[in-house]
Short mmCIF file of C-alpha atoms and ligand atoms in Angstrom, two decimals:
data_model
loop_
_atom_site.label_atom_id
_atom_site.label_comp_id
_atom_site.label_asym_id
_atom_site.label_seq_id
_atom_site.Cartn_x
_atom_site.Cartn_y
_atom_site.Cartn_z
CA MET O 1 22.29 -9.42 6.40
CA PRO O 2 19.49 -12.24 7.04
CA ALA O 3 16.93 -13.04 4.65
CA ASP O 4 13.47 -11.45 4.47
CA ALA O 5 11.77 -14.68 4.75
CA ASP O 6 8.68 -13.02 1.76
CA PHE O 7 11.77 -15.00 -0.59
CA TYR O 8 10.21 -14.99 -4.31
CA ALA O 9 9.30 -11.76 -3.17
CA LEU O 10 4.87 -12.37 -3.30
CA GLU O 11 4.10 -9.01 -2.02
CA LEU O 12 4.51 -7.41 -5.92
CA LEU O 13 1.70 -9.36 -6.61
CA LEU O 14 -0.27 -5.89 -4.14
CA ASP O 15 -0.91 -3.26 -6.13
CA ASP O 16 1.27 0.31 -3.49
CA GLN O 17 -1.59 1.01 -2.00
CA ASP O 18 -2.08 -2.70 -0.64
CA ARG O 19 1.50 -3.08 -0.38
CA THR O 20 0.71 0.00 1.84
CA LEU O 21 -2.27 -0.85 3.68
CA LEU O 22 0.06 -4.47 4.04
CA HIS O 23 3.23 -2.51 5.95
CA ARG O 24 0.16 -1.37 8.63
CA VAL O 25 -0.21 -3.36 9.62
CA ARG O 26 2.89 -4.55 10.36
CA ALA O 27 3.83 -1.87 11.44
CA PHE O 28 1.04 -1.85 13.47
CA MET O 29 1.53 -5.45 15.26
CA ALA O 30 5.38 -5.18 15.75
CA LYS O 31 4.61 -1.66 17.45
CA GLU O 32 2.04 -2.71 19.69
CA VAL O 33 1.13 -5.97 19.89
CA GLN O 34 4.98 -7.58 20.47
CA PRO O 35 5.34 -6.18 24.04
CA ILE O 36 2.49 -7.01 25.26
CA ILE O 37 0.99 -9.87 23.90
CA ASN O 38 3.23 -12.61 26.02
CA HIS O 39 1.83 -11.18 28.98
CA TYR O 40 -1.65 -11.14 27.69
CA TRP O 41 -0.56 -15.30 26.57
CA THR O 42 0.33 -16.41 29.89
CA ARG O 43 -2.76 -15.05 32.32
CA ALA O 44 -5.25 -16.16 29.11
CA ARG O 45 -6.96 -12.44 29.19
CA PHE O 46 -7.62 -10.90 25.78
CA PRO O 47 -5.92 -6.94 25.03
CA HIS O 48 -8.98 -5.04 24.71
CA GLU O 49 -7.25 -2.13 25.06
CA LEU O 50 -5.82 -3.05 20.57
CA LEU O 51 -9.32 -2.59 19.95
CA PRO O 52 -8.85 0.97 18.54
CA GLY O 53 -5.77 0.80 16.77
CA LEU O 54 -7.40 -3.22 15.22
CA ALA O 55 -10.28 -0.82 13.43
CA GLU O 56 -8.03 2.36 12.51
CA LEU O 57 -6.26 -0.21 10.13
CA HIS O 58 -9.89 -0.71 8.33
CA ILE O 59 -9.63 -4.63 8.08
CA ALA O 60 -12.63 -6.13 9.63
CA GLY O 61 -14.32 -7.76 6.55
CA LEU O 62 -10.95 -6.61 4.25
CA PRO O 63 -12.88 -8.22 0.43
CA TYR O 64 -16.44 -7.84 1.31
CA ALA O 65 -17.49 -4.79 -0.93
CA GLY O 66 -20.30 -2.53 -0.17
CA TYR O 67 -21.69 -1.99 3.46
CA GLY O 68 -18.83 0.08 4.93
CA CYS O 69 -16.37 -2.84 4.07
CA PRO O 70 -13.02 -2.26 2.42
CA GLY O 71 -14.15 -4.25 -0.92
CA LYS O 72 -9.81 -5.58 -1.49
CA SER O 73 -8.35 -8.80 -2.31
CA PRO O 74 -8.76 -12.37 -1.63
CA LEU O 75 -5.08 -11.52 -1.78
CA LEU O 76 -4.70 -8.67 0.50
CA ASP O 77 -6.98 -10.21 2.43
CA GLY O 78 -5.19 -14.06 3.12
CA MET O 79 -1.69 -11.40 3.39
CA VAL O 80 -2.70 -9.23 6.09
CA ALA O 81 -4.37 -12.41 7.84
CA MET O 82 -0.36 -13.84 7.23
CA GLU O 83 0.87 -11.11 8.95
CA LEU O 84 -1.07 -10.89 12.04
CA ALA O 85 -0.22 -14.27 12.70
CA ARG O 86 3.74 -13.26 11.20
CA THR O 87 3.01 -11.51 15.18
CA ASP O 88 0.63 -13.23 16.79
CA PRO O 89 -1.52 -16.26 15.76
CA SER O 90 -4.35 -15.24 18.69
CA ILE O 91 -4.78 -11.96 17.29
CA ALA O 92 -5.30 -13.26 13.94
CA THR O 93 -7.61 -16.13 14.93
CA PHE O 94 -10.10 -13.22 17.00
CA MET O 95 -10.10 -11.09 13.69
CA GLY O 96 -10.78 -13.72 11.46
CA VAL O 97 -13.46 -14.88 13.43
CA HIS O 98 -14.96 -11.01 13.73
CA GLY O 99 -14.07 -10.24 10.05
CA GLY O 100 -14.00 -14.24 7.82
CA LEU O 101 -17.03 -16.63 10.04
CA ALA O 102 -19.12 -13.84 11.40
CA MET O 103 -18.96 -11.20 9.45
CA GLY O 104 -18.75 -13.86 6.34
CA SER O 105 -21.84 -15.49 7.97
CA ILE O 106 -23.50 -11.95 7.42
CA TYR O 107 -22.28 -10.83 3.85
CA LEU O 108 -22.86 -14.72 2.47
CA CYS O 109 -25.89 -15.79 3.60
CA GLY O 110 -28.03 -11.91 4.99
CA SER O 111 -30.49 -10.29 3.08
CA GLU O 112 -29.31 -6.73 2.29
CA GLU O 113 -30.91 -5.02 4.63
CA GLN O 114 -29.42 -8.02 7.26
CA LYS O 115 -26.09 -7.10 5.99
CA ARG O 116 -27.47 -2.87 5.85
CA ARG O 117 -28.24 -3.62 9.54
CA TRP O 118 -24.76 -5.39 11.13
CA LEU O 119 -22.40 -5.82 8.25
CA PRO O 120 -20.71 -1.08 8.87
CA ALA O 121 -20.72 -1.57 12.29
CA MET O 122 -18.54 -5.11 12.08
CA ALA O 123 -16.40 -3.28 9.48
CA ARG O 124 -15.89 -0.19 12.32
CA MET O 125 -15.65 -3.20 14.73
CA GLU O 126 -18.51 -1.23 17.07
CA LEU O 127 -19.79 -4.30 16.83
CA LEU O 128 -18.18 -7.63 16.98
CA GLY O 129 -18.55 -10.93 16.16
CA ALA O 130 -18.66 -14.35 16.84
CA PHE O 131 -19.59 -17.85 15.54
CA GLY O 132 -21.06 -20.35 16.76
CA LEU O 133 -20.90 -24.20 14.95
CA THR O 134 -18.89 -26.65 16.71
CA GLU O 135 -21.05 -28.32 19.68
CA PRO O 136 -19.48 -30.17 22.26
CA GLU O 137 -20.82 -33.50 20.84
CA VAL O 138 -20.09 -32.82 16.78
CA GLY O 139 -17.26 -31.04 15.59
CA SER O 140 -15.72 -32.73 13.08
CA GLY O 141 -19.04 -33.77 12.05
CA ALA O 142 -21.17 -30.11 11.94
CA SER O 143 -22.31 -31.51 8.71
CA ARG O 144 -24.70 -34.30 9.53
CA GLY O 145 -25.24 -33.51 13.17
CA LEU O 146 -25.48 -30.73 14.58
CA ALA O 147 -28.00 -31.35 18.40
CA THR O 148 -28.91 -27.38 18.44
CA THR O 149 -32.37 -26.79 17.54
CA ALA O 150 -34.43 -23.98 16.04
CA ARG O 151 -38.09 -24.16 16.79
CA ARG O 152 -40.22 -22.14 14.48
CA ASP O 153 -42.77 -20.43 16.62
CA GLY O 154 -45.19 -17.20 14.91
CA ASP O 155 -42.87 -14.56 14.40
CA ALA O 156 -40.35 -16.35 15.65
CA TRP O 157 -37.95 -18.71 16.21
CA VAL O 158 -36.27 -20.06 19.77
CA LEU O 159 -32.86 -21.87 20.22
CA ALA O 160 -31.89 -25.10 22.32
CA GLY O 161 -28.33 -26.41 22.86
CA HIS O 162 -24.51 -25.87 23.45
CA LYS O 163 -21.69 -25.34 21.45
CA LYS O 164 -18.12 -24.95 21.86
CA TRP O 165 -14.89 -22.92 21.50
CA ILE O 166 -16.73 -20.30 20.53
CA GLY O 167 -14.10 -17.64 19.92
CA ASN O 168 -14.67 -14.00 20.70
CA ALA O 169 -18.99 -15.14 21.66
CA SER O 170 -17.93 -14.05 25.62
CA PHE O 171 -17.53 -10.55 24.75
CA ALA O 172 -18.73 -10.12 20.89
CA ASP O 173 -22.26 -7.55 20.10
CA LEU O 174 -23.35 -10.61 18.57
CA THR O 175 -23.30 -14.26 17.79
CA VAL O 176 -24.08 -16.12 14.69
CA ILE O 177 -25.00 -19.62 15.99
CA TRP O 178 -26.14 -22.56 12.98
CA ALA O 179 -29.25 -24.93 14.38
CA ARG O 180 -31.33 -27.36 12.25
CA ASP O 181 -34.65 -26.56 11.59
CA VAL O 182 -36.45 -30.12 13.84
CA ASP O 183 -39.20 -29.08 10.72
CA ASP O 184 -37.22 -30.11 7.12
CA GLY O 185 -34.00 -30.95 8.87
CA GLN O 186 -31.69 -27.99 7.47
CA VAL O 187 -29.36 -26.37 9.13
CA LYS O 188 -29.37 -22.70 9.25
CA GLY O 189 -28.06 -19.58 10.70
CA PHE O 190 -29.43 -16.42 13.71
CA VAL O 191 -27.70 -14.51 14.49
CA VAL O 192 -27.85 -13.72 18.06
CA GLU O 193 -27.03 -10.28 20.10
CA ALA O 194 -25.53 -10.48 23.19
CA GLY O 195 -28.37 -10.69 26.08
CA THR O 196 -30.83 -11.81 24.47
CA PRO O 197 -31.84 -14.39 27.51
CA GLY O 198 -31.49 -17.94 27.53
CA PHE O 199 -27.88 -17.04 26.12
CA ALA O 200 -24.98 -17.49 28.48
CA THR O 201 -21.46 -17.82 27.89
CA GLU O 202 -18.28 -20.12 29.98
CA ASN O 203 -14.63 -19.03 28.26
CA LEU O 204 -12.93 -22.45 28.44
CA GLN O 205 -9.83 -23.22 30.81
CA ASP O 206 -6.59 -23.81 30.75
CA LYS O 207 -5.90 -23.97 27.21
CA ILE O 208 -2.12 -25.02 25.99
CA ALA O 209 -2.74 -23.32 22.82
CA LEU O 210 -4.18 -19.29 21.41
CA ARG O 211 -4.81 -18.42 25.51
CA VAL O 212 -5.23 -14.96 24.00
CA VAL O 213 -8.52 -16.24 21.90
CA GLN O 214 -11.68 -16.30 24.24
CA ASN O 215 -13.16 -19.24 23.42
CA ALA O 216 -16.30 -19.95 24.95
CA LEU O 217 -18.73 -22.90 26.24
CA ILE O 218 -22.16 -21.63 24.88
CA THR O 219 -25.12 -22.44 26.10
CA LEU O 220 -28.64 -21.55 24.83
CA GLU O 221 -31.88 -22.24 26.98
CA ASP O 222 -35.11 -21.40 24.87
CA VAL O 223 -33.52 -18.44 23.30
CA ARG O 224 -36.18 -16.30 21.18
CA ILE O 225 -35.42 -14.34 18.53
CA PRO O 226 -37.31 -13.08 15.56
CA GLU O 227 -37.37 -13.98 12.11
CA ALA O 228 -35.33 -10.63 10.97
CA ASN O 229 -32.59 -12.48 12.67
CA ARG O 230 -32.11 -15.61 10.62
CA LEU O 231 -29.63 -15.01 8.07
CA GLN O 232 -32.34 -15.12 5.31
CA ALA O 233 -30.19 -17.00 2.86
CA ALA O 234 -28.98 -20.11 3.77
CA THR O 235 -30.97 -22.33 3.42
CA SER O 236 -28.96 -25.54 4.46
CA PHE O 237 -25.28 -26.46 5.25
CA ARG O 238 -23.81 -26.34 1.80
CA ASP O 239 -24.08 -21.69 3.34
CA THR O 240 -22.66 -23.04 5.89
CA ALA O 241 -19.47 -24.55 4.00
CA GLU O 242 -19.74 -21.71 1.79
CA VAL O 243 -18.50 -19.42 4.37
CA LEU O 244 -15.52 -22.03 5.74
CA ARG O 245 -14.64 -22.65 2.11
CA MET O 246 -13.27 -19.09 2.26
CA THR O 247 -12.57 -18.86 6.54
CA ARG O 248 -10.30 -22.25 5.55
CA ALA O 249 -8.66 -20.08 2.83
CA GLY O 250 -7.69 -17.44 5.42
CA VAL O 251 -6.07 -20.45 7.59
CA ALA O 252 -3.86 -20.83 5.46
CA TRP O 253 -2.65 -18.07 4.87
CA MET O 254 -2.46 -17.56 9.25
CA ALA O 255 0.01 -20.95 8.95
CA VAL O 256 2.02 -19.50 7.11
CA GLY O 257 1.93 -16.73 9.36
CA CYS O 258 2.55 -18.59 12.28
CA ALA O 259 5.49 -20.52 10.49
CA ARG O 260 7.11 -17.44 9.23
CA GLY O 261 6.82 -15.90 13.08
CA ALA O 262 8.23 -18.85 13.77
CA TYR O 263 11.37 -19.00 11.43
CA GLU O 264 11.77 -14.95 11.68
CA HIS O 265 12.84 -14.97 15.70
CA ALA O 266 14.40 -18.49 14.40
CA LEU O 267 16.93 -16.60 12.16
CA ALA O 268 17.91 -13.86 14.01
CA TYR O 269 18.34 -15.47 17.23
CA ALA O 270 20.95 -18.69 14.79
CA CYS O 271 22.99 -14.44 13.54
CA GLU O 272 23.31 -13.62 17.50
CA ARG O 273 24.19 -16.80 19.41
CA GLU O 274 27.64 -17.39 20.12
CA GLN O 275 28.41 -20.87 20.72
CA PHE O 276 32.58 -23.29 20.07
CA GLY O 277 33.21 -19.00 19.63
CA ARG O 278 30.77 -17.92 16.20
CA PRO O 279 27.73 -17.42 15.61
CA ILE O 280 25.15 -20.61 15.92
CA GLY O 281 24.14 -19.65 12.10
CA GLY O 282 27.63 -20.17 10.40
CA PHE O 283 26.83 -24.50 10.93
CA GLN O 284 26.13 -26.91 8.43
CA LEU O 285 23.13 -28.36 9.95
CA VAL O 286 21.79 -25.01 11.27
CA GLN O 287 21.70 -23.75 8.16
CA ASP O 288 20.47 -27.26 6.54
CA LEU O 289 17.01 -26.66 9.30
CA LEU O 290 16.44 -22.50 7.90
CA VAL O 291 16.59 -22.97 4.83
CA ARG O 292 13.83 -26.01 5.38
CA MET O 293 11.68 -23.65 7.06
CA LEU O 294 12.18 -20.83 4.28
CA GLY O 295 11.51 -23.88 2.06
CA ASN O 296 8.54 -24.52 3.45
CA ILE O 297 7.23 -21.58 4.25
CA THR O 298 7.27 -20.25 1.00
CA ALA O 299 5.76 -23.52 -0.94
CA SER O 300 3.03 -22.37 1.16
CA ALA O 301 2.97 -18.80 0.72
CA CYS O 302 2.95 -19.57 -2.92
CA LEU O 303 0.18 -22.12 -2.90
CA CYS O 304 -2.30 -19.37 -0.74
CA ALA O 305 -1.57 -16.92 -3.18
CA ARG O 306 -2.56 -18.97 -6.15
CA LEU O 307 -5.90 -20.41 -3.88
CA SER O 308 -6.24 -15.79 -3.64
CA GLN O 309 -5.89 -15.47 -7.17
CA LEU O 310 -8.57 -18.35 -7.89
CA GLN O 311 -10.72 -17.02 -5.68
CA ALA O 312 -11.00 -14.09 -7.16
CA ALA O 313 -11.32 -15.97 -10.15
CA GLY O 314 -14.63 -17.23 -8.59
CA LEU O 315 -12.80 -20.94 -9.64
CA ALA O 316 -11.91 -22.07 -6.23
CA ALA O 317 -13.87 -24.52 -4.35
CA ASP O 318 -13.83 -26.29 -0.98
CA GLU O 319 -11.58 -29.26 -2.44
CA HIS O 320 -8.72 -26.10 -3.36
CA ALA O 321 -8.80 -24.41 0.48
CA SER O 322 -8.97 -27.69 2.02
CA LEU O 323 -5.71 -28.76 0.23
CA ALA O 324 -4.39 -25.16 1.59
CA LYS O 325 -5.77 -25.57 5.16
CA ALA O 326 -4.09 -29.50 5.49
CA PHE O 327 -1.06 -28.77 3.44
CA CYS O 328 0.30 -25.07 4.77
CA THR O 329 -0.92 -27.05 8.77
CA VAL O 330 1.13 -29.67 8.63
CA ARG O 331 4.33 -27.37 6.95
CA MET O 332 3.82 -25.00 9.85
CA ARG O 333 4.03 -28.26 12.80
CA GLU O 334 6.56 -29.06 11.25
CA THR O 335 8.45 -25.39 11.08
CA VAL O 336 7.68 -24.10 13.51
CA GLY O 337 8.78 -27.27 15.67
CA TRP O 338 12.76 -26.66 14.20
CA ALA O 339 12.45 -22.93 15.01
CA ARG O 340 12.21 -24.32 18.31
CA GLU O 341 15.77 -26.86 17.81
CA LEU O 342 17.11 -23.96 16.95
CA LEU O 343 16.60 -22.04 19.58
CA GLY O 344 17.53 -25.13 22.64
CA GLY O 345 16.54 -24.38 25.48
CA ASN O 346 14.75 -21.01 25.05
CA GLY O 347 13.38 -22.48 22.29
CA ILE O 348 10.28 -23.51 26.13
CA LEU O 349 11.27 -19.42 27.44
CA LEU O 350 8.20 -17.18 26.41
CA GLU O 351 9.97 -14.14 26.34
CA HIS O 352 11.88 -15.60 23.31
CA HIS O 353 8.31 -15.73 21.28
CA VAL O 354 8.83 -18.65 20.00
CA GLY O 355 7.77 -21.32 22.32
CA ARG O 356 3.76 -18.87 21.82
CA PHE O 357 4.43 -20.36 18.08
CA VAL O 358 4.79 -23.69 19.02
CA ALA O 359 2.25 -23.87 21.05
CA ASP O 360 0.03 -21.69 18.98
CA ALA O 361 0.29 -24.17 16.18
CA GLU O 362 -1.43 -26.41 17.74
CA ALA O 363 -4.90 -24.77 17.42
CA ILE O 364 -3.97 -23.12 13.84
CA TYR O 365 -3.38 -27.83 12.76
CA SER O 366 -7.25 -28.50 14.23
CA TYR O 367 -9.74 -25.95 13.82
CA GLU O 368 -11.78 -24.77 10.69
CA GLY O 369 -11.33 -28.47 9.69
CA THR O 370 -8.67 -30.83 11.27
CA ARG O 371 -5.85 -32.44 8.78
CA GLU O 372 -7.94 -35.55 8.16
CA ILE O 373 -11.73 -33.73 7.56
CA ASN O 374 -9.85 -31.08 5.01
CA THR O 375 -7.64 -34.58 3.16
CA LEU O 376 -11.18 -36.49 2.31
CA ILE O 377 -13.00 -33.73 1.12
CA VAL O 378 -9.53 -33.96 -0.85
CA GLY O 379 -9.84 -37.21 -1.65
CA ARG O 380 -13.53 -37.31 -2.94
CA ALA O 381 -12.61 -34.58 -5.13
CA ILE O 382 -9.82 -36.29 -6.88
CA THR O 383 -11.94 -40.19 -6.36
CA GLY O 384 -14.81 -39.62 -7.15
CA LEU O 385 -15.12 -40.90 -4.46
CA SER O 386 -16.37 -40.67 -0.04
CA ALA O 387 -13.84 -42.00 2.13
CA PHE O 388 -16.19 -39.81 5.06
CA VAL O 389 -18.05 -42.89 6.60
P1 FAD Q 401 -13.81 -34.15 16.64
O1 FAD Q 401 -14.42 -33.71 15.66
O2 FAD Q 401 -14.17 -35.36 17.46
O3 FAD Q 401 -12.22 -34.79 15.73
C1 FAD Q 401 -11.33 -36.03 16.66
C2 FAD Q 401 -10.48 -36.46 15.75
O4 FAD Q 401 -10.75 -37.64 14.90
C3 FAD Q 401 -9.63 -35.23 14.39
O5 FAD Q 401 -8.07 -35.46 14.61
C4 FAD Q 401 -10.64 -35.88 13.54
O6 FAD Q 401 -9.72 -35.20 12.04
C5 FAD Q 401 -10.21 -37.35 13.72
N1 FAD Q 401 -11.77 -37.72 12.66
C6 FAD Q 401 -12.65 -37.66 12.70
N2 FAD Q 401 -14.11 -37.24 11.62
C7 FAD Q 401 -13.06 -38.27 11.25
C8 FAD Q 401 -13.22 -39.02 10.13
N3 FAD Q 401 -14.52 -39.37 9.67
N4 FAD Q 401 -11.67 -39.22 9.56
C9 FAD Q 401 -10.65 -39.71 9.91
N5 FAD Q 401 -10.56 -38.91 11.34
C10 FAD Q 401 -11.77 -38.21 11.43
N6 FAD Q 401 -15.50 -24.17 16.09
C11 FAD Q 401 -16.68 -22.79 15.61
O7 FAD Q 401 -17.73 -23.10 15.71
N7 FAD Q 401 -16.51 -21.57 16.17
C12 FAD Q 401 -15.46 -21.24 16.83
O8 FAD Q 401 -15.51 -20.48 16.74
C13 FAD Q 401 -14.24 -21.87 16.73
N8 FAD Q 401 -13.14 -21.35 17.49
C14 FAD Q 401 -11.87 -22.93 17.45
C15 FAD Q 401 -10.74 -22.36 18.44
C16 FAD Q 401 -10.10 -23.80 18.97
C17 FAD Q 401 -8.53 -22.87 19.36
C18 FAD Q 401 -10.13 -24.20 18.76
C19 FAD Q 401 -9.39 -25.48 19.05
C20 FAD Q 401 -11.84 -24.89 17.96
C21 FAD Q 401 -12.23 -24.41 17.59
N9 FAD Q 401 -13.66 -24.74 17.08
C22 FAD Q 401 -14.68 -23.93 16.77
C23 FAD Q 401 -14.07 -25.85 16.55
C24 FAD Q 401 -12.99 -26.23 15.43
O9 FAD Q 401 -13.68 -26.19 14.26
C25 FAD Q 401 -13.07 -27.66 16.33
O10 FAD Q 401 -12.03 -28.08 16.48
C26 FAD Q 401 -12.66 -28.87 14.66
O11 FAD Q 401 -13.43 -28.83 13.14
C27 FAD Q 401 -12.73 -30.42 15.26
O12 FAD Q 401 -13.93 -30.90 15.42
P2 FAD Q 401 -13.79 -30.87 17.07
O13 FAD Q 401 -12.16 -30.40 18.05
O14 FAD Q 401 -14.59 -31.40 17.74
O15 FAD Q 401 -12.82 -32.93 17.39
#
């Protein structure tokens, strides 16, 4: 009997109600997403028909309290991200961008009025969000080098520049744009609503990972938005970093889900596939691969669970989220590679799913801070010495 990949029963850390929600998410992903996702992945299209079902799960903005949000624990939030990625990392990323980055920016950096204006409809997924920080020439160095500018003009702001890689932006109702105020040089957040003149998106083509996620190049050509759309509590990049600290923890959980999805497909395959007259799962070298994978997943999940507890206690610092993101994505990359190896040639056929996890892992490895950047954040914290430049 194949073992459950939640080997140390982390689900038992949840109360019954939260576990029920997690299982509802699992059932939705298995029934609605698993059968269709390869079709969309190959065509690089987003399955918009899943939106009502995802909205019904009521998981957008899961950890935020008030404003129509569920107000659940960081642990449940992380486990849900893991659960989504376990079936499909693209859907997990879509939800991470909408519920984590976009709603999180408004939740952490918006005024009371702004939270009341946007969050309830976003929690119901009637309004979809995107988060625009990265630029064509500025990725890891976003804290210092943003070239997109914001210029105050009376009761309005004028935004100009480009953003790259922005998930959901081509169909989102609102995109949070981070831009440098030309007056004080500080990074500030602005909510740009779809259809605002001068705001244009173009989806990036031919990605080899997370093909279901629509990542856009955004052009901001003197986009005029009211002061009411400037996130009132975002006064410097420190505030942007606070959003990233929260969402990075979610990405670490997603890495666990991506690894777990690949492992579970590999385990099922190992028990079924026969060579030399017996299931390959009965060979010592195959068991060695499976146990190494399970070790990676279990260690990563335990680390993430503790990070979630630190978040709940208000004790999670940048370096805690960064260590989890760096560690779990390295372990994920190793794990999906082993899963692919275990499937032999079938490992590169999309119909066996593992190939999709292998490809998608490459994007999770790089976004929300590369391994190098997260390593530098932890390195700075433990030595007191910054090695960034
Ligand atoms: P670069 O910053 O150019 O880095 C290239 C390499 O140099 C990396 O290996 C990096 O680690 C290394 N490097 C850079 N600086 C240092 C240093 N000081 N020391 C050592 N090594 C260094 N962004 C958004 O704003 N919104 C989104 O919705 C979004 N979605 C994304 C979805 C996908 C699929 C991908 C791939 C990216 C997404 N991004 C998004 C952007 C993502 O966050 C960036 O790709 C990431 O921050 C890295 O930036 P970069 O790609 O420009 O790489």
